[in-house]
């Protein structure tokens, strides 16, 4: 668990694209994002106050988050200097970089000497149990996709926000590095050892109040042969009561797999629901989230109307039109 | 890859049950099992020549295999003495124990000094790729089960033996520790990191001659919520041309999951085949392997006849009646 609030370290990020993680934190947990720290040459700007480490301390920041993708896979000397100073001044560090904070001897030495934590969110920090399949109290919703990267995290985040605004009990449960940095907690599922995948999802979504909803971040796709095992572990470990189908209607083939075409939403429903009912016989598909970013307004509206007619389910693009329809479907379950 | 042939170290195994791995090596790769090494008090006997380390050296043994489950999870001083001597005399060591050879400082020191290898087959030794889903040449058969531990490894082993005897090209591909120790090679799939599961199976079953069959060892079950993700990674990484359904008809509930009943063979077929066809549209279910160990002779015969009638597929118990029917079904594909 990463201590909040954060100072978002943008380093010398060339542009906003490189600051994707920081943007996610600012957008989804603005209360955690007290300020940004930029080095000379930084081309990203989150519109947050620029803070020195001393100002961040004063403001109550607990953790400096590396909210940026770095160049060439190394932590540069310019970054290192700031990160060492941050540890010395009493901040924890958190990062989703491929190259780990803990693999830098100087960072590790300073962290140890100052008693601060280095959170590499790509690496599991918990010994997860093997899943036991026992039915848990509380309710769970999982987003499953026709493909990877079709908007599953965004959908769950948008539903959580909408549900909280409506006074419902809801918790987004992160299963990927961006989600973990945004919320400060979660399971880096793609880095968990095979035998413990489903158990880590059970651990992430424990017993809860009967009217509480976990919104579980989906990963991969049952139809994506590289990562389908991760998806099935989410379905069986999460024992969802509700599935949201996620789709990107303009994609030519499965992400990274030129030989594989995307399944239809019907095919996704017919594959995912029987699998989900092994762990939870009451599971239902309640709605569809369509990522319409590549469609003009009229096309997007037409696409959603067509999906609703064909699937007999509420369909929306939560980024464009809000997650209201999906939340209503959950509330009606 | 573990160098063969082996000397099978039985230590002070109290009985034959504790020597399960060694029995598997003796039964399935007799040419690799040159002898056994027993300590005082050993209650297991494989019927192999008892050899000293010097005799094993003379006979051409390359690796001493710990073919036994140990007590209390520790490598005892009595075992240690022999294992250190084996390294000093030029043997590699291989083990599937939970407690790793490499975690014993004295074994590691001697192995390093003598240039010998410590093979802990529970731990991946390869950096597996992410699966790319590209169609590979050669043919592949995968055993999938209604539950865990219903005889999937035995089925694949028995088919390999029968196919080789019939002059067919066939290779058993191990995905668990026992299979790896038996054959000297394989992927410890339950210990592979989630993102690389399917890729490790692709790595294990590479391009091959058009008429060559990989017999891939199955793991878990699509219906076993603790391990189903591992099973799906096998189905998608293995891109099988043929599935064999494996079943144990007397089991009261899923192994380790009292709240879960076993699926029917029809349900297994209907779940596994559409998933397999994502990676290989030509995949077919070709036969059924029934573990009839808890049925009397007449019951076993009746059970197999009933399965054949209901499924319209050849059914056998390869342990009791041989794998011939399954091999014929493969050959006819």
PDB file of N, CA, C and O in Angstrom, chain A residues 127-194:
ATOM      1  N   UNK A 127       2.808 -12.379  -0.609  1.00  0.00           N
ATOM      2  CA  UNK A 127       2.752 -13.814  -0.919  1.00  0.00           C
ATOM      3  C   UNK A 127       1.282 -14.197  -1.010  1.00  0.00           C
ATOM      4  O   UNK A 127       0.622 -14.444  -0.002  1.00  0.00           O
ATOM      5  N   UNK A 128       0.765 -14.244  -2.235  1.00  0.00           N
ATOM      6  CA  UNK A 128      -0.655 -14.503  -2.418  1.00  0.00           C
ATOM      7  C   UNK A 128      -0.969 -15.966  -2.146  1.00  0.00           C
ATOM      8  O   UNK A 128      -0.144 -16.844  -2.378  1.00  0.00           O
ATOM      9  N   UNK A 129      -2.192 -16.241  -1.695  1.00  0.00           N
ATOM     10  CA  UNK A 129      -2.615 -17.629  -1.475  1.00  0.00           C
ATOM     11  C   UNK A 129      -3.042 -18.275  -2.786  1.00  0.00           C
ATOM     12  O   UNK A 129      -3.221 -17.597  -3.800  1.00  0.00           O
ATOM     13  N   UNK A 130      -3.202 -19.591  -2.768  1.00  0.00           N
ATOM     14  CA  UNK A 130      -3.871 -20.288  -3.866  1.00  0.00           C
ATOM     15  C   UNK A 130      -5.371 -20.079  -3.680  1.00  0.00           C
ATOM     16  O   UNK A 130      -5.880 -20.118  -2.556  1.00  0.00           O
ATOM     17  N   UNK A 131      -6.080 -19.818  -4.759  1.00  0.00           N
ATOM     18  CA  UNK A 131      -7.514 -19.515  -4.666  1.00  0.00           C
ATOM     19  C   UNK A 131      -8.275 -20.693  -4.056  1.00  0.00           C
ATOM     20  O   UNK A 131      -7.985 -21.853  -4.361  1.00  0.00           O
ATOM     21  N   UNK A 132      -9.246 -20.388  -3.181  1.00  0.00           N
ATOM     22  CA  UNK A 132     -10.060 -21.459  -2.588  1.00  0.00           C
ATOM     23  C   UNK A 132     -11.483 -21.490  -3.126  1.00  0.00           C
ATOM     24  O   UNK A 132     -12.261 -22.390  -2.801  1.00  0.00           O
ATOM     25  N   UNK A 133     -11.869 -20.508  -3.930  1.00  0.00           N
ATOM     26  CA  UNK A 133     -13.173 -20.534  -4.582  1.00  0.00           C
ATOM     27  C   UNK A 133     -14.368 -20.343  -3.674  1.00  0.00           C
ATOM     28  O   UNK A 133     -15.508 -20.412  -4.124  1.00  0.00           O
ATOM     29  N   UNK A 134     -14.122 -20.069  -2.379  1.00  0.00           N
ATOM     30  CA  UNK A 134     -15.246 -19.911  -1.448  1.00  0.00           C
ATOM     31  C   UNK A 134     -15.988 -18.610  -1.764  1.00  0.00           C
ATOM     32  O   UNK A 134     -15.376 -17.573  -2.020  1.00  0.00           O
ATOM     33  N   UNK A 135     -17.324 -18.692  -1.751  1.00  0.00           N
ATOM     34  CA  UNK A 135     -18.158 -17.529  -2.069  1.00  0.00           C
ATOM     35  C   UNK A 135     -17.937 -16.434  -1.034  1.00  0.00           C
ATOM     36  O   UNK A 135     -17.983 -16.672   0.167  1.00  0.00           O
ATOM     37  N   UNK A 136     -17.707 -15.204  -1.517  1.00  0.00           N
ATOM     38  CA  UNK A 136     -17.474 -14.090  -0.614  1.00  0.00           C
ATOM     39  C   UNK A 136     -18.703 -13.176  -0.575  1.00  0.00           C
ATOM     40  O   UNK A 136     -19.458 -13.103  -1.537  1.00  0.00           O
ATOM     41  N   UNK A 137     -18.863 -12.479   0.542  1.00  0.00           N
ATOM     42  CA  UNK A 137     -19.965 -11.525   0.648  1.00  0.00           C
ATOM     43  C   UNK A 137     -19.604 -10.249  -0.108  1.00  0.00           C
ATOM     44  O   UNK A 137     -18.437 -10.000  -0.414  1.00  0.00           O
ATOM     45  N   UNK A 138     -20.617  -9.431  -0.369  1.00  0.00           N
ATOM     46  CA  UNK A 138     -20.406  -8.249  -1.199  1.00  0.00           C
ATOM     47  C   UNK A 138     -20.543  -8.608  -2.665  1.00  0.00           C
ATOM     48  O   UNK A 138     -20.646  -9.786  -3.022  1.00  0.00           O
ATOM     49  N   UNK A 139     -20.548  -7.602  -3.529  1.00  0.00           N
ATOM     50  CA  UNK A 139     -20.774  -7.838  -4.958  1.00  0.00           C
ATOM     51  C   UNK A 139     -19.579  -7.352  -5.780  1.00  0.00           C
ATOM     52  O   UNK A 139     -18.843  -6.471  -5.352  1.00  0.00           O
ATOM     53  N   UNK A 140     -19.432  -7.960  -6.942  1.00  0.00           N
ATOM     54  CA  UNK A 140     -18.263  -7.677  -7.781  1.00  0.00           C
ATOM     55  C   UNK A 140     -18.653  -7.556  -9.242  1.00  0.00           C
ATOM     56  O   UNK A 140     -19.473  -8.321  -9.735  1.00  0.00           O
ATOM     57  N   UNK A 141     -18.028  -6.593  -9.892  1.00  0.00           N
ATOM     58  CA  UNK A 141     -18.237  -6.363 -11.327  1.00  0.00           C
ATOM     59  C   UNK A 141     -16.882  -6.413 -12.017  1.00  0.00           C
ATOM     60  O   UNK A 141     -15.909  -5.844 -11.529  1.00  0.00           O
ATOM     61  N   UNK A 142     -16.811  -7.117 -13.132  1.00  0.00           N
ATOM     62  CA  UNK A 142     -15.552  -7.236 -13.879  1.00  0.00           C
ATOM     63  C   UNK A 142     -15.778  -6.808 -15.320  1.00  0.00           C
ATOM     64  O   UNK A 142     -16.759  -7.221 -15.955  1.00  0.00           O
ATOM     65  N   UNK A 143     -14.851  -6.011 -15.839  1.00  0.00           N
ATOM     66  CA  UNK A 143     -14.878  -5.635 -17.250  1.00  0.00           C
ATOM     67  C   UNK A 143     -14.056  -6.644 -18.036  1.00  0.00           C
ATOM     68  O   UNK A 143     -12.908  -6.897 -17.704  1.00  0.00           O
ATOM     69  N   UNK A 144     -14.680  -7.248 -19.068  1.00  0.00           N
ATOM     70  CA  UNK A 144     -13.954  -8.171 -19.946  1.00  0.00           C
ATOM     71  C   UNK A 144     -13.998  -7.608 -21.364  1.00  0.00           C
ATOM     72  O   UNK A 144     -14.995  -7.017 -21.776  1.00  0.00           O
ATOM     73  N   UNK A 145     -12.901  -7.799 -22.104  1.00  0.00           N
ATOM     74  CA  UNK A 145     -12.793  -7.136 -23.400  1.00  0.00           C
ATOM     75  C   UNK A 145     -12.749  -8.094 -24.571  1.00  0.00           C
ATOM     76  O   UNK A 145     -12.329  -9.241 -24.427  1.00  0.00           O
ATOM     77  N   UNK A 146     -13.170  -7.604 -25.745  1.00  0.00           N
ATOM     78  CA  UNK A 146     -12.942  -8.370 -26.968  1.00  0.00           C
ATOM     79  C   UNK A 146     -11.455  -8.410 -27.293  1.00  0.00           C
ATOM     80  O   UNK A 146     -11.005  -9.271 -28.048  1.00  0.00           O
ATOM     81  N   UNK A 147     -10.677  -7.488 -26.716  1.00  0.00           N
ATOM     82  CA  UNK A 147      -9.234  -7.403 -26.974  1.00  0.00           C
ATOM     83  C   UNK A 147      -8.579  -6.736 -25.767  1.00  0.00           C
ATOM     84  O   UNK A 147      -9.266  -6.260 -24.850  1.00  0.00           O
ATOM     85  N   UNK A 148      -7.249  -6.687 -25.763  1.00  0.00           N
ATOM     86  CA  UNK A 148      -6.510  -5.903 -24.780  1.00  0.00           C
ATOM     87  C   UNK A 148      -6.678  -4.415 -25.089  1.00  0.00           C
ATOM     88  O   UNK A 148      -6.942  -4.037 -26.230  1.00  0.00           O
ATOM     89  N   UNK A 149      -6.492  -3.587 -24.084  1.00  0.00           N
ATOM     90  CA  UNK A 149      -6.424  -2.129 -24.268  1.00  0.00           C
ATOM     91  C   UNK A 149      -7.620  -1.571 -25.020  1.00  0.00           C
ATOM     92  O   UNK A 149      -7.472  -0.797 -25.971  1.00  0.00           O
ATOM     93  N   UNK A 150      -8.810  -1.974 -24.611  1.00  0.00           N
ATOM     94  CA  UNK A 150     -10.016  -1.428 -25.236  1.00  0.00           C
ATOM     95  C   UNK A 150     -10.763  -0.491 -24.284  1.00  0.00           C
ATOM     96  O   UNK A 150     -11.836   0.004 -24.636  1.00  0.00           O
ATOM     97  N   UNK A 151     -10.207  -0.267 -23.080  1.00  0.00           N
ATOM     98  CA  UNK A 151     -10.857   0.674 -22.165  1.00  0.00           C
ATOM     99  C   UNK A 151     -11.424   0.037 -20.903  1.00  0.00           C
ATOM    100  O   UNK A 151     -12.296   0.610 -20.252  1.00  0.00           O
ATOM    101  N   UNK A 152     -10.907  -1.124 -20.520  1.00  0.00           N
ATOM    102  CA  UNK A 152     -11.458  -1.811 -19.343  1.00  0.00           C
ATOM    103  C   UNK A 152     -11.176  -1.034 -18.056  1.00  0.00           C
ATOM    104  O   UNK A 152     -12.045  -0.905 -17.198  1.00  0.00           O
ATOM    105  N   UNK A 153      -9.942  -0.507 -17.927  1.00  0.00           N
ATOM    106  CA  UNK A 153      -9.622   0.235 -16.709  1.00  0.00           C
ATOM    107  C   UNK A 153     -10.453   1.503 -16.640  1.00  0.00           C
ATOM    108  O   UNK A 153     -11.031   1.822 -15.597  1.00  0.00           O
ATOM    109  N   UNK A 154     -10.511   2.201 -17.752  1.00  0.00           N
ATOM    110  CA  UNK A 154     -11.276   3.447 -17.777  1.00  0.00           C
ATOM    111  C   UNK A 154     -12.736   3.190 -17.398  1.00  0.00           C
ATOM    112  O   UNK A 154     -13.347   3.943 -16.627  1.00  0.00           O
ATOM    113  N   UNK A 155     -13.298   2.102 -17.946  1.00  0.00           N
ATOM    114  CA  UNK A 155     -14.698   1.780 -17.672  1.00  0.00           C
ATOM    115  C   UNK A 155     -14.932   1.572 -16.178  1.00  0.00           C
ATOM    116  O   UNK A 155     -15.882   2.114 -15.593  1.00  0.00           O
ATOM    117  N   UNK A 156     -14.053   0.785 -15.543  1.00  0.00           N
ATOM    118  CA  UNK A 156     -14.225   0.502 -14.114  1.00  0.00           C
ATOM    119  C   UNK A 156     -14.036   1.764 -13.278  1.00  0.00           C
ATOM    120  O   UNK A 156     -14.769   2.008 -12.312  1.00  0.00           O
ATOM    121  N   UNK A 157     -13.055   2.589 -13.652  1.00  0.00           N
ATOM    122  CA  UNK A 157     -12.820   3.850 -12.945  1.00  0.00           C
ATOM    123  C   UNK A 157     -14.033   4.779 -13.052  1.00  0.00           C
ATOM    124  O   UNK A 157     -14.459   5.384 -12.075  1.00  0.00           O
ATOM    125  N   UNK A 158     -14.567   4.884 -14.275  1.00  0.00           N
ATOM    126  CA  UNK A 158     -15.702   5.778 -14.501  1.00  0.00           C
ATOM    127  C   UNK A 158     -16.937   5.286 -13.746  1.00  0.00           C
ATOM    128  O   UNK A 158     -17.710   6.082 -13.199  1.00  0.00           O
ATOM    129  N   UNK A 159     -17.104   3.969 -13.684  1.00  0.00           N
ATOM    130  CA  UNK A 159     -18.245   3.424 -12.942  1.00  0.00           C
ATOM    131  C   UNK A 159     -18.081   3.698 -11.447  1.00  0.00           C
ATOM    132  O   UNK A 159     -19.043   4.072 -10.768  1.00  0.00           O
ATOM    133  N   UNK A 160     -16.863   3.521 -10.929  1.00  0.00           N
ATOM    134  CA  UNK A 160     -16.643   3.783  -9.504  1.00  0.00           C
ATOM    135  C   UNK A 160     -17.008   5.225  -9.163  1.00  0.00           C
ATOM    136  O   UNK A 160     -17.702   5.501  -8.189  1.00  0.00           O
ATOM    137  N   UNK A 161     -16.544   6.166 -10.001  1.00  0.00           N
ATOM    138  CA  UNK A 161     -16.800   7.578  -9.722  1.00  0.00           C
ATOM    139  C   UNK A 161     -18.298   7.859  -9.730  1.00  0.00           C
ATOM    140  O   UNK A 161     -18.840   8.524  -8.841  1.00  0.00           O
ATOM    141  N   UNK A 162     -18.969   7.322 -10.757  1.00  0.00           N
ATOM    142  CA  UNK A 162     -20.414   7.552 -10.890  1.00  0.00           C
ATOM    143  C   UNK A 162     -21.177   6.935  -9.710  1.00  0.00           C
ATOM    144  O   UNK A 162     -22.137   7.513  -9.200  1.00  0.00           O
ATOM    145  N   UNK A 163     -20.754   5.748  -9.303  1.00  0.00           N
ATOM    146  CA  UNK A 163     -21.441   5.070  -8.200  1.00  0.00           C
ATOM    147  C   UNK A 163     -21.256   5.831  -6.894  1.00  0.00           C
ATOM    148  O   UNK A 163     -22.202   5.997  -6.111  1.00  0.00           O
ATOM    149  N   UNK A 164     -20.027   6.299  -6.654  1.00  0.00           N
ATOM    150  CA  UNK A 164     -19.794   7.061  -5.419  1.00  0.00           C
ATOM    151  C   UNK A 164     -20.615   8.347  -5.415  1.00  0.00           C
ATOM    152  O   UNK A 164     -21.168   8.738  -4.383  1.00  0.00           O
ATOM    153  N   UNK A 165     -20.684   8.985  -6.584  1.00  0.00           N
ATOM    154  CA  UNK A 165     -21.474  10.220  -6.680  1.00  0.00           C
ATOM    155  C   UNK A 165     -22.943   9.946  -6.387  1.00  0.00           C
ATOM    156  O   UNK A 165     -23.662  10.794  -5.863  1.00  0.00           O
ATOM    157  N   UNK A 166     -23.398   8.728  -6.718  1.00  0.00           N
ATOM    158  CA  UNK A 166     -24.798   8.371  -6.493  1.00  0.00           C
ATOM    159  C   UNK A 166     -25.012   7.800  -5.085  1.00  0.00           C
ATOM    160  O   UNK A 166     -26.106   7.329  -4.768  1.00  0.00           O
ATOM    161  N   UNK A 167     -23.954   7.828  -4.258  1.00  0.00           N
ATOM    162  CA  UNK A 167     -24.099   7.342  -2.886  1.00  0.00           C
ATOM    163  C   UNK A 167     -24.006   5.832  -2.757  1.00  0.00           C
ATOM    164  O   UNK A 167     -24.311   5.276  -1.700  1.00  0.00           O
ATOM    165  N   UNK A 168     -23.592   5.154  -3.830  1.00  0.00           N
ATOM    166  CA  UNK A 168     -23.417   3.703  -3.736  1.00  0.00           C
ATOM    167  C   UNK A 168     -22.033   3.393  -3.149  1.00  0.00           C
ATOM    168  O   UNK A 168     -21.119   4.199  -3.220  1.00  0.00           O
ATOM    169  N   UNK A 169     -21.912   2.199  -2.558  1.00  0.00           N
ATOM    170  CA  UNK A 169     -20.618   1.763  -2.032  1.00  0.00           C
ATOM    171  C   UNK A 169     -19.846   1.062  -3.141  1.00  0.00           C
ATOM    172  O   UNK A 169     -20.303   0.042  -3.661  1.00  0.00           O
ATOM    173  N   UNK A 170     -18.696   1.608  -3.491  1.00  0.00           N
ATOM    174  CA  UNK A 170     -17.949   1.068  -4.632  1.00  0.00           C
ATOM    175  C   UNK A 170     -16.457   1.273  -4.427  1.00  0.00           C
ATOM    176  O   UNK A 170     -16.036   2.298  -3.898  1.00  0.00           O
ATOM    177  N   UNK A 171     -15.655   0.290  -4.862  1.00  0.00           N
ATOM    178  CA  UNK A 171     -14.196   0.390  -4.796  1.00  0.00           C
ATOM    179  C   UNK A 171     -13.595  -0.141  -6.090  1.00  0.00           C
ATOM    180  O   UNK A 171     -13.824  -1.299  -6.449  1.00  0.00           O
ATOM    181  N   UNK A 172     -12.843   0.704  -6.767  1.00  0.00           N
ATOM    182  CA  UNK A 172     -12.057   0.243  -7.916  1.00  0.00           C
ATOM    183  C   UNK A 172     -10.925  -0.633  -7.399  1.00  0.00           C
ATOM    184  O   UNK A 172     -10.238  -0.274  -6.447  1.00  0.00           O
ATOM    185  N   UNK A 173     -10.740  -1.805  -8.006  1.00  0.00           N
ATOM    186  CA  UNK A 173      -9.670  -2.722  -7.589  1.00  0.00           C
ATOM    187  C   UNK A 173      -8.667  -2.840  -8.717  1.00  0.00           C
ATOM    188  O   UNK A 173      -8.958  -3.446  -9.766  1.00  0.00           O
ATOM    189  N   UNK A 174      -7.479  -2.301  -8.507  1.00  0.00           N
ATOM    190  CA  UNK A 174      -6.470  -2.235  -9.559  1.00  0.00           C
ATOM    191  C   UNK A 174      -5.763  -3.569  -9.736  1.00  0.00           C
ATOM    192  O   UNK A 174      -5.391  -4.228  -8.761  1.00  0.00           O
ATOM    193  N   UNK A 175      -5.566  -3.977 -10.996  1.00  0.00           N
ATOM    194  CA  UNK A 175      -4.829  -5.202 -11.296  1.00  0.00           C
ATOM    195  C   UNK A 175      -3.661  -4.941 -12.248  1.00  0.00           C
ATOM    196  O   UNK A 175      -3.032  -5.878 -12.730  1.00  0.00           O
ATOM    197  N   UNK A 176      -3.366  -3.668 -12.513  1.00  0.00           N
ATOM    198  CA  UNK A 176      -2.243  -3.310 -13.384  1.00  0.00           C
ATOM    199  C   UNK A 176      -1.496  -2.137 -12.785  1.00  0.00           C
ATOM    200  O   UNK A 176      -1.985  -1.466 -11.867  1.00  0.00           O
ATOM    201  N   UNK A 177      -0.311  -1.874 -13.314  1.00  0.00           N
ATOM    202  CA  UNK A 177       0.564  -0.894 -12.674  1.00  0.00           C
ATOM    203  C   UNK A 177      -0.011   0.516 -12.647  1.00  0.00           C
ATOM    204  O   UNK A 177       0.101   1.211 -11.638  1.00  0.00           O
ATOM    205  N   UNK A 178      -0.672   0.928 -13.729  1.00  0.00           N
ATOM    206  CA  UNK A 178      -1.231   2.285 -13.734  1.00  0.00           C
ATOM    207  C   UNK A 178      -2.315   2.409 -12.676  1.00  0.00           C
ATOM    208  O   UNK A 178      -2.336   3.350 -11.882  1.00  0.00           O
ATOM    209  N   UNK A 179      -3.198   1.425 -12.634  1.00  0.00           N
ATOM    210  CA  UNK A 179      -4.261   1.438 -11.636  1.00  0.00           C
ATOM    211  C   UNK A 179      -3.715   1.416 -10.217  1.00  0.00           C
ATOM    212  O   UNK A 179      -4.253   2.077  -9.317  1.00  0.00           O
ATOM    213  N   UNK A 180      -2.642   0.662  -9.997  1.00  0.00           N
ATOM    214  CA  UNK A 180      -2.054   0.584  -8.654  1.00  0.00           C
ATOM    215  C   UNK A 180      -1.476   1.934  -8.247  1.00  0.00           C
ATOM    216  O   UNK A 180      -1.667   2.392  -7.121  1.00  0.00           O
ATOM    217  N   UNK A 181      -0.794   2.613  -9.186  1.00  0.00           N
ATOM    218  CA  UNK A 181      -0.231   3.924  -8.843  1.00  0.00           C
ATOM    219  C   UNK A 181      -1.341   4.943  -8.609  1.00  0.00           C
ATOM    220  O   UNK A 181      -1.241   5.793  -7.725  1.00  0.00           O
ATOM    221  N   UNK A 182      -2.419   4.841  -9.387  1.00  0.00           N
ATOM    222  CA  UNK A 182      -3.516   5.794  -9.215  1.00  0.00           C
ATOM    223  C   UNK A 182      -4.150   5.635  -7.837  1.00  0.00           C
ATOM    224  O   UNK A 182      -4.375   6.609  -7.124  1.00  0.00           O
ATOM    225  N   UNK A 183      -4.420   4.404  -7.443  1.00  0.00           N
ATOM    226  CA  UNK A 183      -5.170   4.200  -6.207  1.00  0.00           C
ATOM    227  C   UNK A 183      -4.267   3.939  -5.009  1.00  0.00           C
ATOM    228  O   UNK A 183      -4.719   3.978  -3.878  1.00  0.00           O
ATOM    229  N   UNK A 184      -2.998   3.595  -5.270  1.00  0.00           N
ATOM    230  CA  UNK A 184      -2.077   3.326  -4.165  1.00  0.00           C
ATOM    231  C   UNK A 184      -2.077   1.890  -3.710  1.00  0.00           C
ATOM    232  O   UNK A 184      -1.373   1.527  -2.767  1.00  0.00           O
ATOM    233  N   UNK A 185      -2.866   1.046  -4.369  1.00  0.00           N
ATOM    234  CA  UNK A 185      -2.964  -0.348  -3.928  1.00  0.00           C
ATOM    235  C   UNK A 185      -3.467  -1.225  -5.074  1.00  0.00           C
ATOM    236  O   UNK A 185      -4.057  -0.726  -6.024  1.00  0.00           O
ATOM    237  N   UNK A 186      -3.230  -2.532  -4.965  1.00  0.00           N
ATOM    238  CA  UNK A 186      -3.713  -3.439  -6.000  1.00  0.00           C
ATOM    239  C   UNK A 186      -2.767  -4.607  -6.201  1.00  0.00           C
ATOM    240  O   UNK A 186      -1.825  -4.801  -5.444  1.00  0.00           O
ATOM    241  N   UNK A 187      -3.043  -5.396  -7.239  1.00  0.00           N
ATOM    242  CA  UNK A 187      -2.250  -6.583  -7.566  1.00  0.00           C
ATOM    243  C   UNK A 187      -1.679  -6.420  -8.986  1.00  0.00           C
ATOM    244  O   UNK A 187      -2.452  -6.237  -9.928  1.00  0.00           O
ATOM    245  N   UNK A 188      -0.346  -6.496  -9.150  1.00  0.00           N
ATOM    246  CA  UNK A 188       0.232  -6.443 -10.504  1.00  0.00           C
ATOM    247  C   UNK A 188       0.103  -7.814 -11.155  1.00  0.00           C
ATOM    248  O   UNK A 188       1.051  -8.584 -11.232  1.00  0.00           O
ATOM    249  N   UNK A 189      -1.111  -8.104 -11.628  1.00  0.00           N
ATOM    250  CA  UNK A 189      -1.483  -9.482 -11.959  1.00  0.00           C
ATOM    251  C   UNK A 189      -0.583 -10.107 -13.014  1.00  0.00           C
ATOM    252  O   UNK A 189      -0.274 -11.301 -12.940  1.00  0.00           O
ATOM    253  N   UNK A 190      -0.125  -9.315 -13.985  1.00  0.00           N
ATOM    254  CA  UNK A 190       0.683  -9.925 -15.046  1.00  0.00           C
ATOM    255  C   UNK A 190       2.048 -10.382 -14.547  1.00  0.00           C
ATOM    256  O   UNK A 190       2.750 -11.107 -15.242  1.00  0.00           O
ATOM    257  N   UNK A 191       2.421  -9.975 -13.330  1.00  0.00           N
ATOM    258  CA  UNK A 191       3.710 -10.386 -12.773  1.00  0.00           C
ATOM    259  C   UNK A 191       3.562 -11.443 -11.681  1.00  0.00           C
ATOM    260  O   UNK A 191       4.545 -11.851 -11.068  1.00  0.00           O
ATOM    261  N   UNK A 192       2.329 -11.895 -11.436  1.00  0.00           N
ATOM    262  CA  UNK A 192       2.099 -12.908 -10.402  1.00  0.00           C
ATOM    263  C   UNK A 192       2.408 -14.296 -10.977  1.00  0.00           C
ATOM    264  O   UNK A 192       2.144 -14.566 -12.154  1.00  0.00           O
ATOM    265  N   UNK A 193       2.958 -15.171 -10.148  1.00  0.00           N
ATOM    266  CA  UNK A 193       3.274 -16.535 -10.581  1.00  0.00           C
ATOM    267  C   UNK A 193       1.970 -17.307 -10.829  1.00  0.00           C
ATOM    268  O   UNK A 193       1.000 -17.170 -10.081  1.00  0.00           O
ATOM    269  N   UNK A 194       1.972 -18.120 -11.897  1.00  0.00           N
ATOM    270  CA  UNK A 194       0.771 -18.762 -12.423  1.00  0.00           C
ATOM    271  C   UNK A 194      -0.145 -19.366 -11.353  1.00  0.00           C
ATOM    272  O   UNK A 194      -1.350 -19.105 -11.327  1.00  0.00           O
TER     273      UNK A 194
END
